[in-house]
Structure formats: C-alpha cells, structure tokens
Amino acid sequence: MLCRNCGTDNEPGAAFCHGCGAPMQQAPPMQHCPGCGQEIPSGLAFCPNCGMPQGQRMPNVNEAPPRQPPLPPPMGQIPPMQQAPPPGMYNPWQQPILPESNGKAVAGMVLGILSLMAWILPLVGYPISITGLVLSIKGKQETRGGIAKAGFVMSIIGLSLTACSSLLGILLR
C-alpha cells in the first residue's frame, strides 16, 4: 500500500507509513451489490454500476410487493372517509361525508305517519295524506332515500283509509 505523503510502499493494514510516519488511509471496506454483484465500497446508498439501492435485499418473485400508502386525491376532490387512518397519521384531504338531509322526504314521512292516525276524520286526513304524498314524491326525486319511500307508502295507506272512512260516513248517514 503506497503512502500518499511520501510514496513509500508499506505493508497492507499498516496504520502509519514506515517511511515518513504519516497516518495511512485505509481502503474502505467493500461489499457486493445484490443487484449486479459488482464489488463496491460499503456505505454507498446506490450501486454506481446498476443504480440499485444498497441495504435492501432483492425482492422475491413470489412475494407480494410492499403496501404503499395511498396518494392524496387531486386538488379539489374530497373522497369519502372509508376507514379510520392508522394511528398517528392525519390526512387533511379526507373529511367524513355526512349523510344527506332531505327535508321534503322527512316531512313526507312524518305526514305519512300522521295520516295513519288522522284517517278517522276525513276533513283532516285528506290534506295530511295528500301533502305527505306530494312531499314524499318530491323528496324521492331529490335523493334516493328510503325515508321518502316510507313516507310515500304510509301516505298512500293513510289516503286509502281516509277514503274508506269517507265512504263509510256517506253510507251510514
């Protein structure tokens, strides 16, 4: 091993030059690249021959690739919250989407329930049943909800019962 200071040939592994006493620089330890097998100095992040990251093992063909965290959505789009983020991870792009509130569907269902009780008095039963029916239909057009469908069914039943009550009232007079 040659001394960089004076050029004297020294024994391999010598700490100091026996000609001038200067400290000898040791050659860095070598390792083999797992990608190409080239002998390279230890401590490099990437192989200068093939570019493979060092300190990683070659992936096995039969293994599944490691799971990568999902990319954030494009700007302006907010995806629905599908599951809670892992502990310690906050994603400001994901916000829970609240269920849609449809006032017409809810009002139609409430009036449908009332029409099931108001059928005894036809003067009260008709307006309640018809209003509940109209609001349920309008609510069903705005969203696809079961509340509007339930209000529709109850309003129809209430309207039918009110009509039967009216007919009985006319016939029994």
Short mmCIF file of N, CA and C in Angstrom, two decimals:
data_model
loop_
_atom_site.label_atom_id
_atom_site.label_comp_id
_atom_site.label_asym_id
_atom_site.label_seq_id
_atom_site.Cartn_x
_atom_site.Cartn_y
_atom_site.Cartn_z
N MET A 1 0.85 -1.15 0.00
CA MET A 1 0.00 0.00 0.00
C MET A 1 0.91 1.23 0.00
N LEU A 2 0.69 2.14 -0.95
CA LEU A 2 1.55 3.32 -1.10
C LEU A 2 1.09 4.44 -0.18
N CYS A 3 2.06 5.13 0.41
CA CYS A 3 1.79 6.30 1.25
C CYS A 3 1.48 7.47 0.34
N ARG A 4 0.46 8.21 0.64
CA ARG A 4 0.08 9.37 -0.17
C ARG A 4 1.01 10.56 0.11
N ASN A 5 1.67 10.52 1.22
CA ASN A 5 2.55 11.63 1.60
C ASN A 5 3.92 11.53 0.94
N CYS A 6 4.56 10.32 1.08
CA CYS A 6 5.93 10.19 0.56
C CYS A 6 6.06 9.15 -0.54
N GLY A 7 5.07 8.32 -0.77
CA GLY A 7 5.12 7.33 -1.84
C GLY A 7 5.78 6.02 -1.46
N THR A 8 6.11 5.83 -0.17
CA THR A 8 6.75 4.60 0.28
C THR A 8 5.75 3.46 0.22
N ASP A 9 6.24 2.28 -0.21
CA ASP A 9 5.40 1.09 -0.25
C ASP A 9 5.37 0.48 1.14
N ASN A 10 4.22 0.39 1.75
CA ASN A 10 4.05 -0.13 3.10
C ASN A 10 3.30 -1.46 3.05
N GLU A 11 3.34 -2.19 4.18
CA GLU A 11 2.62 -3.46 4.27
C GLU A 11 1.11 -3.19 4.32
N PRO A 12 0.30 -4.09 3.76
CA PRO A 12 -1.16 -3.91 3.84
C PRO A 12 -1.62 -3.92 5.30
N GLY A 13 -2.51 -3.00 5.67
CA GLY A 13 -3.05 -2.92 7.02
C GLY A 13 -2.24 -2.05 7.94
N ALA A 14 -1.12 -1.45 7.48
CA ALA A 14 -0.28 -0.60 8.33
C ALA A 14 -1.05 0.67 8.66
N ALA A 15 -1.00 1.11 9.93
CA ALA A 15 -1.70 2.31 10.35
C ALA A 15 -0.90 3.57 10.02
N PHE A 16 0.44 3.48 10.05
CA PHE A 16 1.30 4.63 9.76
C PHE A 16 2.37 4.21 8.75
N CYS A 17 2.83 5.18 7.95
CA CYS A 17 3.88 4.94 6.97
C CYS A 17 5.20 4.72 7.70
N HIS A 18 5.96 3.67 7.32
CA HIS A 18 7.25 3.43 7.98
C HIS A 18 8.34 4.31 7.39
N GLY A 19 8.00 5.08 6.33
CA GLY A 19 8.98 5.98 5.74
C GLY A 19 8.89 7.38 6.32
N CYS A 20 7.65 7.94 6.48
CA CYS A 20 7.51 9.32 6.95
C CYS A 20 6.68 9.42 8.23
N GLY A 21 5.97 8.36 8.62
CA GLY A 21 5.18 8.35 9.84
C GLY A 21 3.78 8.93 9.68
N ALA A 22 3.43 9.29 8.46
CA ALA A 22 2.08 9.85 8.23
C ALA A 22 1.03 8.73 8.39
N PRO A 23 -0.15 9.11 8.89
CA PRO A 23 -1.19 8.08 9.01
C PRO A 23 -1.60 7.57 7.63
N MET A 24 -1.74 6.27 7.54
CA MET A 24 -2.15 5.64 6.28
C MET A 24 -3.68 5.65 6.20
N GLN A 25 -4.20 5.96 5.03
CA GLN A 25 -5.65 5.90 4.84
C GLN A 25 -5.99 4.49 4.42
N GLN A 26 -6.87 3.91 5.20
CA GLN A 26 -7.30 2.55 4.90
C GLN A 26 -8.31 2.58 3.75
N ALA A 27 -8.28 1.58 2.92
CA ALA A 27 -9.26 1.45 1.86
C ALA A 27 -10.60 1.12 2.51
N PRO A 28 -11.65 1.73 2.01
CA PRO A 28 -12.95 1.45 2.63
C PRO A 28 -13.32 -0.02 2.45
N PRO A 29 -14.05 -0.60 3.41
CA PRO A 29 -14.46 -1.98 3.26
C PRO A 29 -15.36 -2.12 2.03
N MET A 30 -15.26 -3.24 1.38
CA MET A 30 -16.01 -3.47 0.14
C MET A 30 -17.19 -4.40 0.42
N GLN A 31 -18.18 -4.31 -0.44
CA GLN A 31 -19.34 -5.20 -0.38
C GLN A 31 -19.76 -5.50 -1.81
N HIS A 32 -20.61 -6.48 -1.96
CA HIS A 32 -21.12 -6.84 -3.29
C HIS A 32 -22.54 -6.30 -3.44
N CYS A 33 -22.82 -5.71 -4.58
CA CYS A 33 -24.17 -5.20 -4.88
C CYS A 33 -25.10 -6.39 -5.05
N PRO A 34 -26.26 -6.40 -4.37
CA PRO A 34 -27.20 -7.51 -4.54
C PRO A 34 -27.86 -7.53 -5.91
N GLY A 35 -27.79 -6.42 -6.65
CA GLY A 35 -28.43 -6.39 -7.97
C GLY A 35 -27.55 -6.93 -9.08
N CYS A 36 -26.29 -6.44 -9.14
CA CYS A 36 -25.42 -6.83 -10.24
C CYS A 36 -24.22 -7.65 -9.80
N GLY A 37 -23.93 -7.71 -8.49
CA GLY A 37 -22.80 -8.49 -7.99
C GLY A 37 -21.49 -7.75 -8.03
N GLN A 38 -21.46 -6.53 -8.52
CA GLN A 38 -20.24 -5.72 -8.61
C GLN A 38 -19.73 -5.41 -7.21
N GLU A 39 -18.38 -5.44 -7.03
CA GLU A 39 -17.80 -5.09 -5.75
C GLU A 39 -17.74 -3.56 -5.66
N ILE A 40 -18.37 -3.03 -4.60
CA ILE A 40 -18.44 -1.57 -4.43
C ILE A 40 -18.08 -1.24 -2.98
N PRO A 41 -17.64 0.00 -2.72
CA PRO A 41 -17.32 0.39 -1.33
C PRO A 41 -18.57 0.36 -0.46
N SER A 42 -18.39 -0.04 0.80
CA SER A 42 -19.51 -0.04 1.74
C SER A 42 -19.94 1.38 2.03
N GLY A 43 -21.21 1.55 2.37
CA GLY A 43 -21.73 2.85 2.76
C GLY A 43 -22.36 3.64 1.63
N LEU A 44 -22.26 3.15 0.39
CA LEU A 44 -22.91 3.86 -0.71
C LEU A 44 -24.41 3.61 -0.65
N ALA A 45 -25.19 4.63 -0.99
CA ALA A 45 -26.64 4.48 -0.99
C ALA A 45 -27.11 3.73 -2.23
N PHE A 46 -26.41 3.91 -3.39
CA PHE A 46 -26.80 3.28 -4.63
C PHE A 46 -25.57 2.69 -5.31
N CYS A 47 -25.77 1.61 -6.03
CA CYS A 47 -24.68 0.98 -6.78
C CYS A 47 -24.31 1.88 -7.96
N PRO A 48 -23.02 2.22 -8.13
CA PRO A 48 -22.64 3.06 -9.27
C PRO A 48 -22.73 2.31 -10.59
N ASN A 49 -22.81 0.98 -10.56
CA ASN A 49 -22.87 0.18 -11.78
C ASN A 49 -24.31 0.02 -12.29
N CYS A 50 -25.25 -0.40 -11.37
CA CYS A 50 -26.62 -0.69 -11.82
C CYS A 50 -27.66 0.25 -11.23
N GLY A 51 -27.29 1.05 -10.22
CA GLY A 51 -28.21 2.02 -9.63
C GLY A 51 -29.15 1.46 -8.58
N MET A 52 -29.00 0.21 -8.20
CA MET A 52 -29.89 -0.39 -7.21
C MET A 52 -29.60 0.18 -5.82
N PRO A 53 -30.66 0.51 -5.06
CA PRO A 53 -30.43 0.99 -3.70
C PRO A 53 -29.73 -0.08 -2.87
N GLN A 54 -28.75 0.34 -2.10
CA GLN A 54 -28.00 -0.61 -1.27
C GLN A 54 -28.67 -0.72 0.09
N GLY A 55 -28.42 -1.80 0.79
CA GLY A 55 -29.03 -2.02 2.09
C GLY A 55 -30.40 -2.66 1.96
N GLN A 56 -30.82 -2.98 0.74
CA GLN A 56 -32.09 -3.66 0.52
C GLN A 56 -31.79 -5.01 -0.11
N ARG A 57 -32.63 -5.97 0.18
CA ARG A 57 -32.44 -7.28 -0.43
C ARG A 57 -33.24 -7.33 -1.73
N MET A 58 -32.87 -8.24 -2.58
CA MET A 58 -33.58 -8.42 -3.84
C MET A 58 -34.98 -8.93 -3.55
N PRO A 59 -36.02 -8.37 -4.19
CA PRO A 59 -37.36 -8.87 -3.95
C PRO A 59 -37.54 -10.27 -4.53
N ASN A 60 -38.23 -11.09 -3.78
CA ASN A 60 -38.54 -12.44 -4.24
C ASN A 60 -39.70 -12.36 -5.22
N VAL A 61 -39.63 -13.08 -6.31
CA VAL A 61 -40.66 -13.04 -7.34
C VAL A 61 -42.00 -13.51 -6.79
N ASN A 62 -41.97 -14.43 -5.82
CA ASN A 62 -43.20 -15.00 -5.29
C ASN A 62 -43.83 -14.11 -4.20
N GLU A 63 -43.12 -13.10 -3.74
CA GLU A 63 -43.65 -12.23 -2.70
C GLU A 63 -44.48 -11.11 -3.31
N ALA A 64 -45.50 -10.68 -2.56
CA ALA A 64 -46.27 -9.51 -2.98
C ALA A 64 -45.44 -8.26 -2.68
N PRO A 65 -45.54 -7.23 -3.50
CA PRO A 65 -44.80 -6.00 -3.22
C PRO A 65 -45.31 -5.37 -1.93
N PRO A 66 -44.46 -4.61 -1.24
CA PRO A 66 -44.91 -3.98 0.00
C PRO A 66 -46.01 -2.97 -0.28
N ARG A 67 -46.94 -2.83 0.68
CA ARG A 67 -48.05 -1.89 0.52
C ARG A 67 -47.55 -0.48 0.65
N GLN A 68 -47.91 0.34 -0.30
CA GLN A 68 -47.55 1.74 -0.27
C GLN A 68 -48.73 2.54 0.26
N PRO A 69 -48.50 3.63 1.01
CA PRO A 69 -49.63 4.44 1.46
C PRO A 69 -50.32 5.07 0.25
N PRO A 70 -51.65 5.27 0.32
CA PRO A 70 -52.36 5.85 -0.82
C PRO A 70 -51.94 7.29 -1.06
N LEU A 71 -51.97 7.68 -2.33
CA LEU A 71 -51.64 9.05 -2.69
C LEU A 71 -52.81 9.96 -2.32
N PRO A 72 -52.54 11.22 -2.00
CA PRO A 72 -53.65 12.13 -1.71
C PRO A 72 -54.46 12.36 -2.99
N PRO A 73 -55.75 12.67 -2.84
CA PRO A 73 -56.58 12.90 -4.02
C PRO A 73 -56.17 14.18 -4.73
N PRO A 74 -56.52 14.32 -6.02
CA PRO A 74 -56.22 15.57 -6.72
C PRO A 74 -56.88 16.75 -6.03
N MET A 75 -56.29 17.91 -6.21
CA MET A 75 -56.82 19.12 -5.56
C MET A 75 -58.27 19.33 -5.96
N GLY A 76 -59.08 19.71 -5.00
CA GLY A 76 -60.48 19.99 -5.27
C GLY A 76 -61.40 18.81 -5.09
N GLN A 77 -60.88 17.62 -4.94
CA GLN A 77 -61.71 16.44 -4.76
C GLN A 77 -61.54 15.94 -3.34
N ILE A 78 -62.65 15.67 -2.68
CA ILE A 78 -62.61 15.14 -1.32
C ILE A 78 -63.26 13.77 -1.36
N PRO A 79 -62.46 12.71 -1.18
CA PRO A 79 -63.05 11.37 -1.22
C PRO A 79 -63.80 11.08 0.08
N PRO A 80 -64.76 10.17 0.04
CA PRO A 80 -65.45 9.81 1.28
C PRO A 80 -64.51 9.06 2.21
N MET A 81 -64.72 9.22 3.50
CA MET A 81 -63.91 8.53 4.50
C MET A 81 -64.32 7.06 4.49
N GLN A 82 -63.42 6.18 4.11
CA GLN A 82 -63.74 4.76 4.02
C GLN A 82 -63.33 4.02 5.27
N GLN A 83 -62.27 4.44 5.90
CA GLN A 83 -61.84 3.81 7.13
C GLN A 83 -61.00 4.80 7.90
N ALA A 84 -60.85 4.55 9.18
CA ALA A 84 -60.08 5.46 10.01
C ALA A 84 -58.61 5.38 9.61
N PRO A 85 -57.91 6.52 9.59
CA PRO A 85 -56.48 6.46 9.25
C PRO A 85 -55.71 5.74 10.35
N PRO A 86 -54.56 5.18 10.02
CA PRO A 86 -53.76 4.49 11.04
C PRO A 86 -53.39 5.46 12.16
N PRO A 87 -53.16 4.93 13.37
CA PRO A 87 -52.82 5.81 14.49
C PRO A 87 -51.61 6.67 14.16
N GLY A 88 -51.69 7.92 14.51
CA GLY A 88 -50.59 8.85 14.29
C GLY A 88 -50.54 9.43 12.89
N MET A 89 -51.49 9.09 12.04
CA MET A 89 -51.48 9.59 10.67
C MET A 89 -52.72 10.44 10.44
N TYR A 90 -52.54 11.69 10.02
CA TYR A 90 -53.64 12.59 9.77
C TYR A 90 -53.63 12.96 8.30
N ASN A 91 -54.73 12.80 7.65
CA ASN A 91 -54.84 13.15 6.24
C ASN A 91 -55.82 14.30 6.13
N PRO A 92 -55.34 15.53 5.89
CA PRO A 92 -56.25 16.68 5.87
C PRO A 92 -57.20 16.68 4.68
N TRP A 93 -56.94 15.88 3.66
CA TRP A 93 -57.82 15.85 2.49
C TRP A 93 -59.06 15.01 2.74
N GLN A 94 -58.98 14.07 3.67
CA GLN A 94 -60.12 13.21 3.91
C GLN A 94 -60.97 13.79 5.02
N GLN A 95 -62.20 14.05 4.70
CA GLN A 95 -63.15 14.52 5.69
C GLN A 95 -64.38 13.62 5.59
N PRO A 96 -64.99 13.31 6.73
CA PRO A 96 -66.17 12.45 6.66
C PRO A 96 -67.29 13.16 5.92
N ILE A 97 -67.99 12.42 5.09
CA ILE A 97 -69.12 12.98 4.36
C ILE A 97 -70.37 12.65 5.16
N LEU A 98 -71.05 13.68 5.56
CA LEU A 98 -72.26 13.49 6.35
C LEU A 98 -73.40 13.03 5.45
N PRO A 99 -74.32 12.22 5.99
CA PRO A 99 -75.43 11.78 5.16
C PRO A 99 -76.28 12.97 4.74
N GLU A 100 -76.85 12.85 3.55
CA GLU A 100 -77.66 13.94 3.02
C GLU A 100 -78.94 14.07 3.83
N SER A 101 -79.32 15.29 4.09
CA SER A 101 -80.56 15.55 4.78
C SER A 101 -81.56 16.07 3.76
N ASN A 102 -82.70 15.43 3.67
CA ASN A 102 -83.71 15.84 2.72
C ASN A 102 -84.97 16.17 3.50
N GLY A 103 -85.21 17.45 3.68
CA GLY A 103 -86.35 17.90 4.48
C GLY A 103 -87.68 17.47 3.92
N LYS A 104 -87.80 17.42 2.58
CA LYS A 104 -89.08 17.04 1.98
C LYS A 104 -89.39 15.57 2.26
N ALA A 105 -88.38 14.72 2.18
CA ALA A 105 -88.60 13.29 2.45
C ALA A 105 -88.98 13.08 3.91
N VAL A 106 -88.30 13.79 4.82
CA VAL A 106 -88.60 13.64 6.24
C VAL A 106 -90.01 14.16 6.53
N ALA A 107 -90.36 15.31 5.96
CA ALA A 107 -91.71 15.86 6.17
C ALA A 107 -92.77 14.93 5.58
N GLY A 108 -92.47 14.33 4.43
CA GLY A 108 -93.41 13.37 3.83
C GLY A 108 -93.61 12.16 4.72
N MET A 109 -92.54 11.69 5.36
CA MET A 109 -92.68 10.53 6.25
C MET A 109 -93.47 10.89 7.50
N VAL A 110 -93.19 12.07 8.07
CA VAL A 110 -93.93 12.50 9.26
C VAL A 110 -95.42 12.65 8.93
N LEU A 111 -95.73 13.26 7.80
CA LEU A 111 -97.13 13.41 7.40
C LEU A 111 -97.77 12.06 7.07
N GLY A 112 -96.97 11.12 6.54
CA GLY A 112 -97.49 9.78 6.29
C GLY A 112 -97.87 9.09 7.59
N ILE A 113 -97.04 9.27 8.61
CA ILE A 113 -97.36 8.69 9.93
C ILE A 113 -98.62 9.35 10.49
N LEU A 114 -98.71 10.68 10.38
CA LEU A 114 -99.89 11.38 10.88
C LEU A 114 -101.16 10.98 10.11
N SER A 115 -100.99 10.70 8.81
CA SER A 115 -102.16 10.31 8.02
C SER A 115 -102.71 8.95 8.46
N LEU A 116 -101.83 8.11 9.02
CA LEU A 116 -102.30 6.82 9.53
C LEU A 116 -103.15 7.01 10.79
N MET A 117 -102.97 8.14 11.47
CA MET A 117 -103.77 8.42 12.67
C MET A 117 -104.96 9.32 12.36
N ALA A 118 -104.88 10.13 11.30
CA ALA A 118 -105.92 11.12 11.01
C ALA A 118 -106.99 10.60 10.04
N TRP A 119 -106.96 9.36 9.66
CA TRP A 119 -107.92 8.85 8.68
C TRP A 119 -109.34 8.81 9.22
N ILE A 120 -109.49 8.83 10.54
CA ILE A 120 -110.82 8.77 11.14
C ILE A 120 -111.60 10.04 10.82
N LEU A 121 -110.91 11.17 10.75
CA LEU A 121 -111.56 12.44 10.42
C LEU A 121 -111.19 12.82 8.99
N PRO A 122 -112.03 12.53 8.01
CA PRO A 122 -111.69 12.78 6.61
C PRO A 122 -111.30 14.22 6.31
N LEU A 123 -111.90 15.20 7.02
CA LEU A 123 -111.53 16.59 6.76
C LEU A 123 -110.08 16.87 7.12
N VAL A 124 -109.54 16.12 8.06
CA VAL A 124 -108.13 16.29 8.45
C VAL A 124 -107.26 15.30 7.69
N GLY A 125 -107.76 14.09 7.45
CA GLY A 125 -106.99 13.03 6.83
C GLY A 125 -106.60 13.32 5.39
N TYR A 126 -107.53 13.90 4.59
CA TYR A 126 -107.22 14.18 3.19
C TYR A 126 -106.06 15.15 3.02
N PRO A 127 -106.10 16.33 3.64
CA PRO A 127 -104.98 17.26 3.42
C PRO A 127 -103.65 16.71 3.91
N ILE A 128 -103.69 16.02 5.05
CA ILE A 128 -102.43 15.48 5.58
C ILE A 128 -101.89 14.40 4.65
N SER A 129 -102.75 13.48 4.20
CA SER A 129 -102.31 12.38 3.33
C SER A 129 -101.79 12.90 1.99
N ILE A 130 -102.52 13.84 1.39
CA ILE A 130 -102.13 14.36 0.07
C ILE A 130 -100.82 15.16 0.18
N THR A 131 -100.70 15.97 1.23
CA THR A 131 -99.46 16.75 1.42
C THR A 131 -98.28 15.82 1.66
N GLY A 132 -98.48 14.77 2.47
CA GLY A 132 -97.42 13.79 2.72
C GLY A 132 -97.02 13.07 1.45
N LEU A 133 -98.01 12.76 0.61
CA LEU A 133 -97.75 12.08 -0.67
C LEU A 133 -96.92 12.97 -1.59
N VAL A 134 -97.30 14.25 -1.70
CA VAL A 134 -96.57 15.18 -2.58
C VAL A 134 -95.14 15.38 -2.08
N LEU A 135 -94.97 15.61 -0.78
CA LEU A 135 -93.62 15.83 -0.25
C LEU A 135 -92.75 14.58 -0.38
N SER A 136 -93.34 13.40 -0.24
CA SER A 136 -92.57 12.17 -0.40
C SER A 136 -92.10 12.00 -1.84
N ILE A 137 -92.97 12.34 -2.78
CA ILE A 137 -92.59 12.23 -4.19
C ILE A 137 -91.47 13.23 -4.51
N LYS A 138 -91.60 14.47 -4.03
CA LYS A 138 -90.56 15.47 -4.27
C LYS A 138 -89.25 15.07 -3.60
N GLY A 139 -89.34 14.52 -2.39
CA GLY A 139 -88.14 14.07 -1.68
C GLY A 139 -87.46 12.91 -2.37
N LYS A 140 -88.24 12.03 -2.97
CA LYS A 140 -87.68 10.88 -3.70
C LYS A 140 -86.95 11.35 -4.96
N GLN A 141 -87.42 12.43 -5.58
CA GLN A 141 -86.76 12.96 -6.78
C GLN A 141 -85.41 13.60 -6.45
N GLU A 142 -85.29 14.19 -5.25
CA GLU A 142 -84.05 14.87 -4.88
C GLU A 142 -82.96 13.91 -4.43
N THR A 143 -83.34 12.87 -3.72
CA THR A 143 -82.36 11.88 -3.27
C THR A 143 -82.98 10.50 -3.42
N ARG A 144 -82.13 9.51 -3.33
CA ARG A 144 -82.65 8.14 -3.39
C ARG A 144 -82.67 7.60 -1.97
N GLY A 145 -83.70 7.95 -1.23
CA GLY A 145 -83.74 7.58 0.17
C GLY A 145 -84.93 6.71 0.50
N GLY A 146 -84.72 5.88 1.50
CA GLY A 146 -85.79 5.02 1.98
C GLY A 146 -86.82 5.81 2.78
N ILE A 147 -86.43 6.97 3.31
CA ILE A 147 -87.37 7.78 4.09
C ILE A 147 -88.49 8.27 3.18
N ALA A 148 -88.16 8.73 1.99
CA ALA A 148 -89.17 9.21 1.06
C ALA A 148 -90.09 8.07 0.64
N LYS A 149 -89.52 6.89 0.43
CA LYS A 149 -90.33 5.74 0.04
C LYS A 149 -91.28 5.33 1.16
N ALA A 150 -90.79 5.35 2.40
CA ALA A 150 -91.64 5.01 3.54
C ALA A 150 -92.76 6.03 3.70
N GLY A 151 -92.44 7.32 3.54
CA GLY A 151 -93.47 8.36 3.62
C GLY A 151 -94.50 8.19 2.53
N PHE A 152 -94.06 7.82 1.33
CA PHE A 152 -94.98 7.59 0.22
C PHE A 152 -95.96 6.46 0.53
N VAL A 153 -95.42 5.34 1.01
CA VAL A 153 -96.27 4.18 1.31
C VAL A 153 -97.26 4.51 2.42
N MET A 154 -96.79 5.16 3.49
CA MET A 154 -97.69 5.49 4.60
C MET A 154 -98.74 6.51 4.17
N SER A 155 -98.38 7.46 3.32
CA SER A 155 -99.35 8.44 2.84
C SER A 155 -100.41 7.77 1.97
N ILE A 156 -100.02 6.81 1.14
CA ILE A 156 -100.99 6.07 0.32
C ILE A 156 -101.95 5.29 1.21
N ILE A 157 -101.39 4.61 2.21
CA ILE A 157 -102.25 3.85 3.13
C ILE A 157 -103.19 4.80 3.87
N GLY A 158 -102.65 5.93 4.36
CA GLY A 158 -103.49 6.92 5.05
C GLY A 158 -104.56 7.48 4.15
N LEU A 159 -104.23 7.74 2.89
CA LEU A 159 -105.21 8.25 1.93
C LEU A 159 -106.30 7.21 1.66
N SER A 160 -105.89 5.95 1.53
CA SER A 160 -106.87 4.88 1.31
C SER A 160 -107.79 4.74 2.51
N LEU A 161 -107.24 4.75 3.70
CA LEU A 161 -108.07 4.65 4.91
C LEU A 161 -109.00 5.85 5.04
N THR A 162 -108.52 7.04 4.68
CA THR A 162 -109.37 8.24 4.74
C THR A 162 -110.51 8.13 3.74
N ALA A 163 -110.22 7.62 2.54
CA ALA A 163 -111.27 7.44 1.53
C ALA A 163 -112.31 6.42 2.01
N CYS A 164 -111.85 5.31 2.60
CA CYS A 164 -112.78 4.31 3.15
C CYS A 164 -113.62 4.92 4.27
N SER A 165 -113.01 5.74 5.11
CA SER A 165 -113.73 6.39 6.20
C SER A 165 -114.77 7.34 5.65
N SER A 166 -114.45 8.06 4.57
CA SER A 166 -115.40 8.97 3.94
C SER A 166 -116.58 8.21 3.37
N LEU A 167 -116.30 7.12 2.68
CA LEU A 167 -117.38 6.31 2.10
C LEU A 167 -118.27 5.72 3.18
N LEU A 168 -117.67 5.22 4.26
CA LEU A 168 -118.47 4.70 5.36
C LEU A 168 -119.34 5.80 5.98
N GLY A 169 -118.77 6.99 6.09
CA GLY A 169 -119.53 8.10 6.64
C GLY A 169 -120.71 8.46 5.75
N ILE A 170 -120.53 8.42 4.42
CA ILE A 170 -121.63 8.74 3.49
C ILE A 170 -122.69 7.65 3.53
N LEU A 171 -122.26 6.38 3.54
CA LEU A 171 -123.20 5.26 3.51
C LEU A 171 -123.98 5.13 4.82
N LEU A 172 -123.41 5.46 5.94
CA LEU A 172 -124.05 5.29 7.22
C LEU A 172 -124.88 6.50 7.63
N ARG A 173 -124.96 7.50 6.85
CA ARG A 173 -125.74 8.67 7.16
C ARG A 173 -127.19 8.45 7.07
#
